[in-house]
PDB file of C-alpha atoms in Angstrom:
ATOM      1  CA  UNK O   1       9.672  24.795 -14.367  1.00 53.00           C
ATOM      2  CA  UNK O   2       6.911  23.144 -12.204  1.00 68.00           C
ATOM      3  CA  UNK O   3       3.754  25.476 -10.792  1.00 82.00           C
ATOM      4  CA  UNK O   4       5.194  24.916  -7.199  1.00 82.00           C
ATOM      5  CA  UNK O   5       1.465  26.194  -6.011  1.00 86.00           C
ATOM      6  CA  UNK O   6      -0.472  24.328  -8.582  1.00 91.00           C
ATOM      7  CA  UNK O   7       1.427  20.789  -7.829  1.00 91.00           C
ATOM      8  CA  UNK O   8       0.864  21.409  -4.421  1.00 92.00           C
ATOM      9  CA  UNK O   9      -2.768  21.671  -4.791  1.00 93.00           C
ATOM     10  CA  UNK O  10      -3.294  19.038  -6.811  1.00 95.00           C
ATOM     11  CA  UNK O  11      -1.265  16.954  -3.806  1.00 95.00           C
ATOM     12  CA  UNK O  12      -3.471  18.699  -0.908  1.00 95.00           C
ATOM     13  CA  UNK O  13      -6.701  16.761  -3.238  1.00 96.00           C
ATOM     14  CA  UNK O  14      -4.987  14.052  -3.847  1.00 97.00           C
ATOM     15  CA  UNK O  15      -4.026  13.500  -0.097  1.00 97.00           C
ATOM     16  CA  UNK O  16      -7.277  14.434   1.787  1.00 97.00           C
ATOM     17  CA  UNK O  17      -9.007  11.824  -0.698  1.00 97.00           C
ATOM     18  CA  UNK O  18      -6.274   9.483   0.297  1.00 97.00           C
ATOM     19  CA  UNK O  19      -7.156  10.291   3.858  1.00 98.00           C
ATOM     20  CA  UNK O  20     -10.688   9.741   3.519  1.00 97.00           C
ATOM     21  CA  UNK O  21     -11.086   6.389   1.657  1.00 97.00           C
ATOM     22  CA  UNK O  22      -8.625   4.864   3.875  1.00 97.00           C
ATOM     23  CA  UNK O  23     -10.066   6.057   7.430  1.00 97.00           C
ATOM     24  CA  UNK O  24     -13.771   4.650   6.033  1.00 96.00           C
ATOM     25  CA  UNK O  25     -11.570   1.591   5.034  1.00 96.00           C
ATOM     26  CA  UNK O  26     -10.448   1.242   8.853  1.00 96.00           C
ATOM     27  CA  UNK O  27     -13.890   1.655  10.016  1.00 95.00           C
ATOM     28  CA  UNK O  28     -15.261  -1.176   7.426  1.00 94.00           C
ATOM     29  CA  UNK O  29     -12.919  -3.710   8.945  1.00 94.00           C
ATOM     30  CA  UNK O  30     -13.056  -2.927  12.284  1.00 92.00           C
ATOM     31  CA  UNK O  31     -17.477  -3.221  11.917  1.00 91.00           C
ATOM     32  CA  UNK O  32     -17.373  -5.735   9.469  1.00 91.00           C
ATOM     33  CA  UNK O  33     -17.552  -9.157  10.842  1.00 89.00           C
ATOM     34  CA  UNK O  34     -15.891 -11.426   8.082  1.00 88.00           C
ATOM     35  CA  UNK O  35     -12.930  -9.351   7.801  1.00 91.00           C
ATOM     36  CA  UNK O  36     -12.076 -10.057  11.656  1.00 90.00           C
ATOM     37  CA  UNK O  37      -9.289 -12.658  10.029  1.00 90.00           C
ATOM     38  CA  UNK O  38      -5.868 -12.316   8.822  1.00 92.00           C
ATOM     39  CA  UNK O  39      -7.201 -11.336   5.638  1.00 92.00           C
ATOM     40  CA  UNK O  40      -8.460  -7.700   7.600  1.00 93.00           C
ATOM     41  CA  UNK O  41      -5.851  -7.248   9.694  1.00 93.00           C
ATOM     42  CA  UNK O  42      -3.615  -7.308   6.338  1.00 95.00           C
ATOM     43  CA  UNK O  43      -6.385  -4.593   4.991  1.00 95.00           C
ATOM     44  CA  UNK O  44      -5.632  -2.273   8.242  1.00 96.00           C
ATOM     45  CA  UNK O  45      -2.080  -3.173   8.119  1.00 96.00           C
ATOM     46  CA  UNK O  46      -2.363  -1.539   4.693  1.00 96.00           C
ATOM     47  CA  UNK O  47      -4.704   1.540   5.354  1.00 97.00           C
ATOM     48  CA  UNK O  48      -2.883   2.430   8.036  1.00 97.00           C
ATOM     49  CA  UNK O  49       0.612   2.485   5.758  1.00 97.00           C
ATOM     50  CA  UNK O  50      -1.994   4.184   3.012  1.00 97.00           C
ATOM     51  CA  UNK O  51      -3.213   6.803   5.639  1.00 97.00           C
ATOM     52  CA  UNK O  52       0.723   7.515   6.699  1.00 97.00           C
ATOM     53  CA  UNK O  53       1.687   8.240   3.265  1.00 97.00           C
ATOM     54  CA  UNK O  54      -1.750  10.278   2.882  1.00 97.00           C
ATOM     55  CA  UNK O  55      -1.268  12.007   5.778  1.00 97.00           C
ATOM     56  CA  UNK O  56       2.771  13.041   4.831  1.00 96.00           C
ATOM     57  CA  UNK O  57       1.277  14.263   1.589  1.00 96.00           C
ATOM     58  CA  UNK O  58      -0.873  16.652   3.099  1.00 96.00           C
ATOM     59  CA  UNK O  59       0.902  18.106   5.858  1.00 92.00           C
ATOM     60  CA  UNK O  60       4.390  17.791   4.374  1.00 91.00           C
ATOM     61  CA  UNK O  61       4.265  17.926   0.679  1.00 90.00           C
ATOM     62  CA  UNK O  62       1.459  20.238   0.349  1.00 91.00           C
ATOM     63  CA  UNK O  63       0.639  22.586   3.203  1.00 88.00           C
ATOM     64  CA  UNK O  64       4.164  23.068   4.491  1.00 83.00           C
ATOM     65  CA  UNK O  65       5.444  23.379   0.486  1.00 82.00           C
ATOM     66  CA  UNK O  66       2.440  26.064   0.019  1.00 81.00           C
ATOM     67  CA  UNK O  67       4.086  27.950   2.593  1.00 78.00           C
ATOM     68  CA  UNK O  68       7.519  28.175   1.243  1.00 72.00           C
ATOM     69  CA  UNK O  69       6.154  29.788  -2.158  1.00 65.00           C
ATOM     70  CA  UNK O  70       7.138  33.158  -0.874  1.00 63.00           C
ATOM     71  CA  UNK O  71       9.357  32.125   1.849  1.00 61.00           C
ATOM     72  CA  UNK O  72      13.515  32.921   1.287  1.00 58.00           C
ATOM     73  CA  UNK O  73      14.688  29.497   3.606  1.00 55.00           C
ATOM     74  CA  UNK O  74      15.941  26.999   0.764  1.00 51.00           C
ATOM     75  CA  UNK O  75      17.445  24.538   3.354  1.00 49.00           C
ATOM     76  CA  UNK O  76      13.741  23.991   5.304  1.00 61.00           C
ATOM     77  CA  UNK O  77      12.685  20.545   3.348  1.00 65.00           C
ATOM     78  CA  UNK O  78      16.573  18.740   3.585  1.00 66.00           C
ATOM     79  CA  UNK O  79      16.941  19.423   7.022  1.00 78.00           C
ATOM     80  CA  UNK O  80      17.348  17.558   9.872  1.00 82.00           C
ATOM     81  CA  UNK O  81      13.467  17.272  10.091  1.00 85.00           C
ATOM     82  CA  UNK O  82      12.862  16.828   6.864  1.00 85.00           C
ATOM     83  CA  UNK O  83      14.932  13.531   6.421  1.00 87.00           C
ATOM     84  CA  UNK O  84      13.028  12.002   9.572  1.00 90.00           C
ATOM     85  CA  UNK O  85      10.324  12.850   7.342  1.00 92.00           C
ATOM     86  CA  UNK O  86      11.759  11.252   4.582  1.00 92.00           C
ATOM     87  CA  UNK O  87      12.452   8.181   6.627  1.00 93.00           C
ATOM     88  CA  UNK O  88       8.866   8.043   7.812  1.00 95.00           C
ATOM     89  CA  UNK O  89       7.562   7.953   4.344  1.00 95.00           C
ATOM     90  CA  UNK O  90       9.829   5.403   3.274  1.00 95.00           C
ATOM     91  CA  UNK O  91       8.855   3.336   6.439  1.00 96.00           C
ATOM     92  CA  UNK O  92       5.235   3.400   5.703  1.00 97.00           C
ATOM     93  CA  UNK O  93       5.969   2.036   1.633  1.00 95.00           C
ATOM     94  CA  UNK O  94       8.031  -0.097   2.225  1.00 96.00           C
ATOM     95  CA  UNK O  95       5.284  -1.549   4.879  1.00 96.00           C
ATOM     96  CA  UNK O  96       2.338  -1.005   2.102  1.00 96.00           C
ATOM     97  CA  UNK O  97       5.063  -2.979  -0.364  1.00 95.00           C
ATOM     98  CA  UNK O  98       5.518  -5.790   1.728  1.00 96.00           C
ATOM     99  CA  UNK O  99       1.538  -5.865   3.195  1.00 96.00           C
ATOM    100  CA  UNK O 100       1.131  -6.036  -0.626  1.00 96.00           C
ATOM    101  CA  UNK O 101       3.333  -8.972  -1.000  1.00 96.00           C
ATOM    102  CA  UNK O 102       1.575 -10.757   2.210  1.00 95.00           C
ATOM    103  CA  UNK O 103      -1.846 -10.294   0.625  1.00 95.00           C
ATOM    104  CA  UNK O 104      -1.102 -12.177  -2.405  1.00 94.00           C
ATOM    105  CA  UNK O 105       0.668 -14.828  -0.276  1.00 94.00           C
ATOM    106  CA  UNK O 106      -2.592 -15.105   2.154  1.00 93.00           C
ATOM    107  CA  UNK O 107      -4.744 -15.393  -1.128  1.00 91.00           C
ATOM    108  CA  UNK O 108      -2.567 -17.885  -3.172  1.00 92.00           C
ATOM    109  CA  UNK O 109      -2.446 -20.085   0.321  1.00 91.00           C
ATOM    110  CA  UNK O 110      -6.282 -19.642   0.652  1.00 88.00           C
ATOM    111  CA  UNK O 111      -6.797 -21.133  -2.628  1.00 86.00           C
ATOM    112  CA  UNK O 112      -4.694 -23.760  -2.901  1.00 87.00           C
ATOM    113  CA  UNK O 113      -5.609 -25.470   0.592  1.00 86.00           C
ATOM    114  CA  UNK O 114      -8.917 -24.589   1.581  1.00 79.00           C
ATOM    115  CA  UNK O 115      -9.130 -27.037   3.684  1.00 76.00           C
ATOM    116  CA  UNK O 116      -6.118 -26.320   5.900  1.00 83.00           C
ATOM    117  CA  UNK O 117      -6.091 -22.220   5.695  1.00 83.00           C
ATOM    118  CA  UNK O 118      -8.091 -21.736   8.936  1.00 78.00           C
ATOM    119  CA  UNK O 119      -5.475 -23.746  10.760  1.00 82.00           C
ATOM    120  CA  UNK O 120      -2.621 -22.348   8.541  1.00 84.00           C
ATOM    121  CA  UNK O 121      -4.031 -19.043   8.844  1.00 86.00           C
ATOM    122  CA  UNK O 122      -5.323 -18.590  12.494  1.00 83.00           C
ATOM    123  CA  UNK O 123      -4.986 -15.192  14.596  1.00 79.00           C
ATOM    124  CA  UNK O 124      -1.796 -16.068  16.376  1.00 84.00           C
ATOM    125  CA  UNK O 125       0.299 -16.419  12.881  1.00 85.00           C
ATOM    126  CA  UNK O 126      -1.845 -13.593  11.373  1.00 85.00           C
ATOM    127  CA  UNK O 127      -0.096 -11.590  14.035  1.00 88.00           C
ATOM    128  CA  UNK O 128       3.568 -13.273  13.341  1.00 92.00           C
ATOM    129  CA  UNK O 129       2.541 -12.208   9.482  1.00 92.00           C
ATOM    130  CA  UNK O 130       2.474  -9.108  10.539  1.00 94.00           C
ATOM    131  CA  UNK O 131       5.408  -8.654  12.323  1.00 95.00           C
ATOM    132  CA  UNK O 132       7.281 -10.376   9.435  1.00 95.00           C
ATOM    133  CA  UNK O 133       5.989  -7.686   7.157  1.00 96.00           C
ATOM    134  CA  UNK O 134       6.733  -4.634   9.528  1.00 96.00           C
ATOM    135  CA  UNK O 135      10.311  -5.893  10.579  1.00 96.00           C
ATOM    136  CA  UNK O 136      11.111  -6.049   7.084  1.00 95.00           C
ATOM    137  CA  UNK O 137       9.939  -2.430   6.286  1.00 95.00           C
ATOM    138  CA  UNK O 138      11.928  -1.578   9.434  1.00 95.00           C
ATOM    139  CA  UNK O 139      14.895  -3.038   8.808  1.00 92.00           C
ATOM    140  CA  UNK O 140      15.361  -0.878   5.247  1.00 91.00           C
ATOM    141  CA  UNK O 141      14.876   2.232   6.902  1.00 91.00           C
ATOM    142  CA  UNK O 142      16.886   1.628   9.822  1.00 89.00           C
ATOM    143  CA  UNK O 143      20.181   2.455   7.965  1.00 84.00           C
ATOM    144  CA  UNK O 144      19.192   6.041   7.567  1.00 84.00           C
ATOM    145  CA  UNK O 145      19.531   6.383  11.509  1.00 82.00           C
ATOM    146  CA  UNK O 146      23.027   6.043  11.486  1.00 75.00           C
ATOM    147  CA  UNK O 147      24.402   8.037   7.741  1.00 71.00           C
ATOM    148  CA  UNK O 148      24.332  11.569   7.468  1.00 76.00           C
ATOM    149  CA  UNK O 149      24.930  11.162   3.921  1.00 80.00           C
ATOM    150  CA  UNK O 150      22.083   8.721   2.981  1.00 85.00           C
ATOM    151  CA  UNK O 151      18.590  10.270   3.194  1.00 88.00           C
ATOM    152  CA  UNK O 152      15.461  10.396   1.521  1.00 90.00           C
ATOM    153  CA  UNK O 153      13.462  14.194   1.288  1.00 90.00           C
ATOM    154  CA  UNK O 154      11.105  16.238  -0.740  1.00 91.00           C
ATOM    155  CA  UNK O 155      12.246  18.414  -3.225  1.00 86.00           C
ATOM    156  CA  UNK O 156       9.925  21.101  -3.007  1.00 83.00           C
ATOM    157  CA  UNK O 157      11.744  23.283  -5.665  1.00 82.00           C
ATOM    158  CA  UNK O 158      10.481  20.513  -8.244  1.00 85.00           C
ATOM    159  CA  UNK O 159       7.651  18.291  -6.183  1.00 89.00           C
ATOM    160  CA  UNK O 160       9.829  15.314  -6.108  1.00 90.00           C
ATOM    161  CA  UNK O 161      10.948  12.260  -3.638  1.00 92.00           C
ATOM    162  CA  UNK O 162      14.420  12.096  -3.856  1.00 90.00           C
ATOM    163  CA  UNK O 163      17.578  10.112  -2.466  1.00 91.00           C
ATOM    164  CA  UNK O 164      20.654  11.935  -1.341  1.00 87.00           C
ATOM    165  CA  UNK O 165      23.044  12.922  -4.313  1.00 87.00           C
ATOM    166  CA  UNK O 166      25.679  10.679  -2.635  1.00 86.00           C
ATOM    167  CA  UNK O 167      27.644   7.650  -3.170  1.00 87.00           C
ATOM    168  CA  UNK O 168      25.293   6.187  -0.531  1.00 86.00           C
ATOM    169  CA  UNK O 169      22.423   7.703  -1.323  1.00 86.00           C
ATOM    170  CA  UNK O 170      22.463   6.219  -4.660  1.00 87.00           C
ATOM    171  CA  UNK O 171      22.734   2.494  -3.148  1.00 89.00           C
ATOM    172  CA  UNK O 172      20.633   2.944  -0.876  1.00 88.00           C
ATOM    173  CA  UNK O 173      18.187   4.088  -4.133  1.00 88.00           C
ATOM    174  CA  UNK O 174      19.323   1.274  -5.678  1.00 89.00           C
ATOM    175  CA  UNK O 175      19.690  -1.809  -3.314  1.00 89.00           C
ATOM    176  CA  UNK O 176      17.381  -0.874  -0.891  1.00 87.00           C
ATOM    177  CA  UNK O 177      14.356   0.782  -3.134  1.00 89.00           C
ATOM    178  CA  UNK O 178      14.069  -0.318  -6.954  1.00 90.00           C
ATOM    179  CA  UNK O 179      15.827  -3.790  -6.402  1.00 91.00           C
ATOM    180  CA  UNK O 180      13.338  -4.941  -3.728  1.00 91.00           C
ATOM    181  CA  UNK O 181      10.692  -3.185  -4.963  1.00 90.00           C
ATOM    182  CA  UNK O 182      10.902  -5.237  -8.745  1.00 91.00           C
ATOM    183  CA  UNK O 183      11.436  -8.298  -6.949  1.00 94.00           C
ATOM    184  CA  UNK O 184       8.517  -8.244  -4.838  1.00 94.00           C
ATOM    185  CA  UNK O 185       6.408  -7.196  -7.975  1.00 92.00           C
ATOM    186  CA  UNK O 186       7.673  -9.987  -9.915  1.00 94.00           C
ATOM    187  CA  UNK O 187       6.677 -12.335  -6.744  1.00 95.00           C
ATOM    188  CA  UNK O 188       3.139 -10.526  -6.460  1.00 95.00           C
ATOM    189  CA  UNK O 189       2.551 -11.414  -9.883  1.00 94.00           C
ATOM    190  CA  UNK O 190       3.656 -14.875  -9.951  1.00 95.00           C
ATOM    191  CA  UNK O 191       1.578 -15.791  -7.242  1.00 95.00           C
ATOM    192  CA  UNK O 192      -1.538 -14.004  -8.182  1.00 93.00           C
ATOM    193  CA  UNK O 193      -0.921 -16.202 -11.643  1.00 93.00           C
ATOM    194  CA  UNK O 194      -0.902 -19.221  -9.372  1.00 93.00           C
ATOM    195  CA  UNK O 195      -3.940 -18.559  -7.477  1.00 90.00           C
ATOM    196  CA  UNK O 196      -6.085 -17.769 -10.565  1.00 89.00           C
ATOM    197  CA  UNK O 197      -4.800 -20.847 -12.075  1.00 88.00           C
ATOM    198  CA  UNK O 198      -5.853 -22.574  -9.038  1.00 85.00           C
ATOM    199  CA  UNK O 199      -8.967 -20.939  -8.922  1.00 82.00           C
ATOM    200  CA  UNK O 200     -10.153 -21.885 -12.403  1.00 78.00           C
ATOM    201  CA  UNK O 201      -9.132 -25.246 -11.731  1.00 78.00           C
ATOM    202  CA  UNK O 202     -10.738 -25.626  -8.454  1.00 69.00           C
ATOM    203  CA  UNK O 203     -14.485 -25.503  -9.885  1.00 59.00           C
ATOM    204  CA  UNK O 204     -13.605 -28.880 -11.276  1.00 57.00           C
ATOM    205  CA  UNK O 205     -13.560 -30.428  -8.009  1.00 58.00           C
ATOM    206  CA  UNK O 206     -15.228 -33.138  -6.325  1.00 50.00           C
ATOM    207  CA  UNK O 207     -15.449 -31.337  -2.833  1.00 54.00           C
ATOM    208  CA  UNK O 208     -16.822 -28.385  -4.259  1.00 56.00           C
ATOM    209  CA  UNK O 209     -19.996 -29.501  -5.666  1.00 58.00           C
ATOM    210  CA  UNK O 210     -20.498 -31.168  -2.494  1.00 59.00           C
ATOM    211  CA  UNK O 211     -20.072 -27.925   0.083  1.00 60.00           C
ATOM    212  CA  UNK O 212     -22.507 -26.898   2.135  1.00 64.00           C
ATOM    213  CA  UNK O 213     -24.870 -23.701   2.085  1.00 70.00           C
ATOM    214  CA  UNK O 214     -22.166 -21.611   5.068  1.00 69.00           C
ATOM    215  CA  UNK O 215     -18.898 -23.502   3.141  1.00 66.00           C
ATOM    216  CA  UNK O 216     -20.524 -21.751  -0.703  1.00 69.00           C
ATOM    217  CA  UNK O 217     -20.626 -18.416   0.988  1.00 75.00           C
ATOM    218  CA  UNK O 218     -17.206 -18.760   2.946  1.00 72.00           C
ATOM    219  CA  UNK O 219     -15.641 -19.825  -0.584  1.00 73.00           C
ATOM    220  CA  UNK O 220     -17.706 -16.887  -2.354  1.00 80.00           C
ATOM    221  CA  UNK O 221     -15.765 -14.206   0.446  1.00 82.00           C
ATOM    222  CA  UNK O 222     -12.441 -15.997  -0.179  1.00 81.00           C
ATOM    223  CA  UNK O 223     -12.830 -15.797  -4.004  1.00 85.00           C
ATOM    224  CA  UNK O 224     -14.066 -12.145  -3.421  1.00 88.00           C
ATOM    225  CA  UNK O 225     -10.869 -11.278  -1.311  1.00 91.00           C
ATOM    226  CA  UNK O 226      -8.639 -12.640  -3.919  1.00 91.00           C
ATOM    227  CA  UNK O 227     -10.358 -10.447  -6.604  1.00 92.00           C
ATOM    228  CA  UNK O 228      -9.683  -7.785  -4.337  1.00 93.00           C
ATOM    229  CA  UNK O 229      -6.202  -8.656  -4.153  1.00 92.00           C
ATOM    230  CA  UNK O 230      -6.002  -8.553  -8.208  1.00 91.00           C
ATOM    231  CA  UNK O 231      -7.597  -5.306  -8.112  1.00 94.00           C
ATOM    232  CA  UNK O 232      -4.969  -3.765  -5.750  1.00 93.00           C
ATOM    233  CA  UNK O 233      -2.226  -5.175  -7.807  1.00 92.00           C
ATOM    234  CA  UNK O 234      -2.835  -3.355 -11.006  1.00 92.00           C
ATOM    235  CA  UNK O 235      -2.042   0.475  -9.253  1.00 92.00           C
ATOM    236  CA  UNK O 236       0.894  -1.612  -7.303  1.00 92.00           C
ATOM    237  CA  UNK O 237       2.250  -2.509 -10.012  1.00 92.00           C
ATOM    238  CA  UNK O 238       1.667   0.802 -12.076  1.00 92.00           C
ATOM    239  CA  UNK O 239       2.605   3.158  -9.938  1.00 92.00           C
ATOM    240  CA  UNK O 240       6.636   0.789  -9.641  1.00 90.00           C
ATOM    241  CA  UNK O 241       6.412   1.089 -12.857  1.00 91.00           C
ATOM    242  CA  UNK O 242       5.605   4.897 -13.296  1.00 92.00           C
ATOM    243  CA  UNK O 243       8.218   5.369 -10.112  1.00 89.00           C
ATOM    244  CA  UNK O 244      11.057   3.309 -11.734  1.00 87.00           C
ATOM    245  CA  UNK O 245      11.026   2.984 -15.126  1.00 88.00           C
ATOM    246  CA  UNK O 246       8.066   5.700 -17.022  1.00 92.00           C
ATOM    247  CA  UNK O 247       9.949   8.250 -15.052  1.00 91.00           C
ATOM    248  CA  UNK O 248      13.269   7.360 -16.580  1.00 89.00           C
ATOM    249  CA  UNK O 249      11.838   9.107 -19.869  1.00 92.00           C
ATOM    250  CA  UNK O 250      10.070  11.823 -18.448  1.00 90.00           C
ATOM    251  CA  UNK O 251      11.512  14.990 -20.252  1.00 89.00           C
ATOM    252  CA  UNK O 252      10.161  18.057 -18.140  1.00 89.00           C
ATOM    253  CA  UNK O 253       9.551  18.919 -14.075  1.00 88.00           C
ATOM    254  CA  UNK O 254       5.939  18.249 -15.180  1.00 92.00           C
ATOM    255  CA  UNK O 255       6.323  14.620 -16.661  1.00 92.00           C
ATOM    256  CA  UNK O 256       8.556  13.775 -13.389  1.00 92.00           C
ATOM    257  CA  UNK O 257       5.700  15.122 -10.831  1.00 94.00           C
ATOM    258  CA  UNK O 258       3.051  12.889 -12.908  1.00 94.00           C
ATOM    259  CA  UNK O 259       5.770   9.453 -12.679  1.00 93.00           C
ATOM    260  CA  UNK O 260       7.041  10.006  -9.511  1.00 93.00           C
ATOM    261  CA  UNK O 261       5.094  12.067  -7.201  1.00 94.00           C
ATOM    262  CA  UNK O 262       1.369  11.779  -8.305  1.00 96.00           C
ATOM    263  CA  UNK O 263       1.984   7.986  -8.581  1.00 94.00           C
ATOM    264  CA  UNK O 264       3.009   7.462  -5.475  1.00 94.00           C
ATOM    265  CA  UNK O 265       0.042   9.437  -3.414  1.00 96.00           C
ATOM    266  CA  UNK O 266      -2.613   8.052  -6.254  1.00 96.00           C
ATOM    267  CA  UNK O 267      -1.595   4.425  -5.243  1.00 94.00           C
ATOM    268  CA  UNK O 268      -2.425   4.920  -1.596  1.00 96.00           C
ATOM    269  CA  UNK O 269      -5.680   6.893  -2.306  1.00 97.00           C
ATOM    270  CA  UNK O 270      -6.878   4.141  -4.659  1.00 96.00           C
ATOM    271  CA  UNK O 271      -5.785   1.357  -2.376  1.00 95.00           C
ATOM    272  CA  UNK O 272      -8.313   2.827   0.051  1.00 95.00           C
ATOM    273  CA  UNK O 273     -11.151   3.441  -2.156  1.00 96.00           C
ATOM    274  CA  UNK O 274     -10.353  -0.474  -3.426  1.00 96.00           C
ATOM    275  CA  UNK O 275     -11.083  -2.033  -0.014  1.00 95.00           C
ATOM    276  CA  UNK O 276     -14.551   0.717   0.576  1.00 94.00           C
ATOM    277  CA  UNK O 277     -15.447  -0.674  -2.911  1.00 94.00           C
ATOM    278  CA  UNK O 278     -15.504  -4.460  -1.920  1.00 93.00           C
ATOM    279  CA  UNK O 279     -16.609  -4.303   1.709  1.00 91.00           C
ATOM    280  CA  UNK O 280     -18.126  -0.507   2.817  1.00 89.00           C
ATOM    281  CA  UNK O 281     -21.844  -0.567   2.747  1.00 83.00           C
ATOM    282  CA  UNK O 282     -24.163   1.804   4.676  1.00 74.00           C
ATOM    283  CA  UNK O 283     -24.578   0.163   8.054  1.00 72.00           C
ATOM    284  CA  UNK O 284     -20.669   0.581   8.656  1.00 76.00           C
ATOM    285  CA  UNK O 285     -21.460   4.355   9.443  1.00 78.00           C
ATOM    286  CA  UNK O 286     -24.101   3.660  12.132  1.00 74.00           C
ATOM    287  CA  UNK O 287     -23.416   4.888  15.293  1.00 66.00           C
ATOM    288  CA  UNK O 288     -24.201   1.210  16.523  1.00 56.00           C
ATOM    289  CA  UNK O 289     -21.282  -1.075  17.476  1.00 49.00           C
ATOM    290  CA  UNK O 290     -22.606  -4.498  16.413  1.00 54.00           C
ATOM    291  CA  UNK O 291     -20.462  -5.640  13.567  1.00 56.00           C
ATOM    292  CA  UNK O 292     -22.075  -6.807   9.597  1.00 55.00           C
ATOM    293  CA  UNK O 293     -22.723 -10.203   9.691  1.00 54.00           C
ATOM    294  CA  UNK O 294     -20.810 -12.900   7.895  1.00 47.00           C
ATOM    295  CA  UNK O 295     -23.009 -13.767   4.808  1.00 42.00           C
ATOM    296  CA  UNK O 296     -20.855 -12.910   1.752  1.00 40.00           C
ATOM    297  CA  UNK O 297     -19.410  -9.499   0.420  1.00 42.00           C
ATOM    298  CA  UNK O 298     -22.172  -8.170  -2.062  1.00 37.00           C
ATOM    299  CA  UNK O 299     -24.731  -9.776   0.828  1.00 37.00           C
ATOM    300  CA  UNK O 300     -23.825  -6.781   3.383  1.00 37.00           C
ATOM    301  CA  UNK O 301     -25.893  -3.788   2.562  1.00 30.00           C
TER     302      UNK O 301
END
């Protein structure tokens, strides 16, 4: 049997550093000039899904669980409330999944016409990006607003995410959850693979060795973003596989909370600390408003 308090715990730490790396990596891109694009509005459409999940975590999974140790109410977490809750948390993945999936699309477009990405990539279809991405995080949690029998709560008895024991429950899991989510990792990964071939191929060309001084350092942010996009991909793609397949084998309460629950909270936190890594440097936390200059993304400090 899990240590209800001790998982929780280990949660409330979990979630506050969640909470933390992703509100510095809102304040980066809003006072960091180069990432005024559609590359960093897909980081804050990202943070903010990282900060939702952060912030469930905290208030939900941990503080309101750590109350319920000694408490007698069993039916608290699978309430009405508590699959709104449910909802909301699946509303804010699904949102990081498919930001995920626009990222690699923005840097595998990047790469392979440099020329044309300002033009392809402008503010006004940033925005329609955007929308794309959110509509289609929408429209998989809008079928919970209607079914009383498909849901998706916390289990605080054992610290898991779970889908409704039903018949629609378990399509919902199914058709709506691990399909898409396997898909859209199979996708991520097949157009990173294209960018990097693109990107080792690239160096080869004539119009490269011909740039100018500001063109070199646009290409070196571009090239950083993309590595920053690799980066962000590798605790993606662990944590759907921890979620979805390691979890499969997991043998005690303990081995499930590790796959399932810690996965899913650890990939939000590190997402965060991921974009602080590659763009946070000191003069974000000045009280001043004047945004870092555009040189490169090691040339901010």
């Amino acid at each position: 049997m899990i240590g209800l308090a001790s998982a929780s715990a280990i949660l409330l730490l979990m979630s506050l550093l969640g909470i933390s790396s992703n509100l510095i990596a809102l304040l980066t891109v809003k006072r960091t000039k180069y990432l005024h694009n559609t590359f960093g509005a897909l980081c804050v459409s990202l943070a903010s899904c990282n900060l939702g999940i952060c912030l469930i975590y905290f208030g939900w999974c941990s503080i309101a669980t750590l109350s319920m140790v000694d408490s007698d109410d069993r039916v608290f977490f699978d309430s009405e409330l508590g699959k709104k809750v449910g909802q909301v948390a699946l509303l804010f993945l699904y949102g990081s999944i498919y930001t995920h999936l626009a990222v690699s699309f923005n840097r595998m477009m990047s790469l392979l016409y440099p020329l044309r990405y300002l033009m392809m990539f402008d503010l006004r279809k940033g925005i329609a990006l955007l929308v794309v991405v959110w509509t289609c995080a929408f429209i998989e949690i809008a079928p919970y607003f209607w079914s009383r029998e498909c849901y998706f709560f916390y289990k605080y008895e054992v610290a898991l995410w779970e889908f409704a024991e039903t018949g629609c429950g378990e399509f919902f899991g199914f058709y709506f959850d691990f399909l898409p989510s396997i898909v859209i990792v199979v996708c991520i990964l097949v157009m990173d693979v294209i960018a990097l071939m693109r990107l080792r191929s690239s160096h080869a060309d004539a119009y490269v060795s011909t740039m100018s001084e500001e063109q070199k350092k646009a290409r070196k942010i571009e090239i950083g973003f993309f590595t920053q996009s690799l980066c962000q991909t590798v605790p993606f793609l662990m944590a759907v596989l921890c979620f979805h397949v390691v979890s499969r084998y997991a043998e005690t309460d303990w081995q499930l909370f590790w796959a399932m629950t810690f996965s899913w909270v650890s990939l939000h936190t590190i997402d965060g600390f991921i974009i602080d890594i590659f763009h946070t440097r000191r003069l974000v936390f000045k009280t001043s408003t004047k945004v870092l200059p555009s040189f490169s993304i090691s040339g901010a400090s």
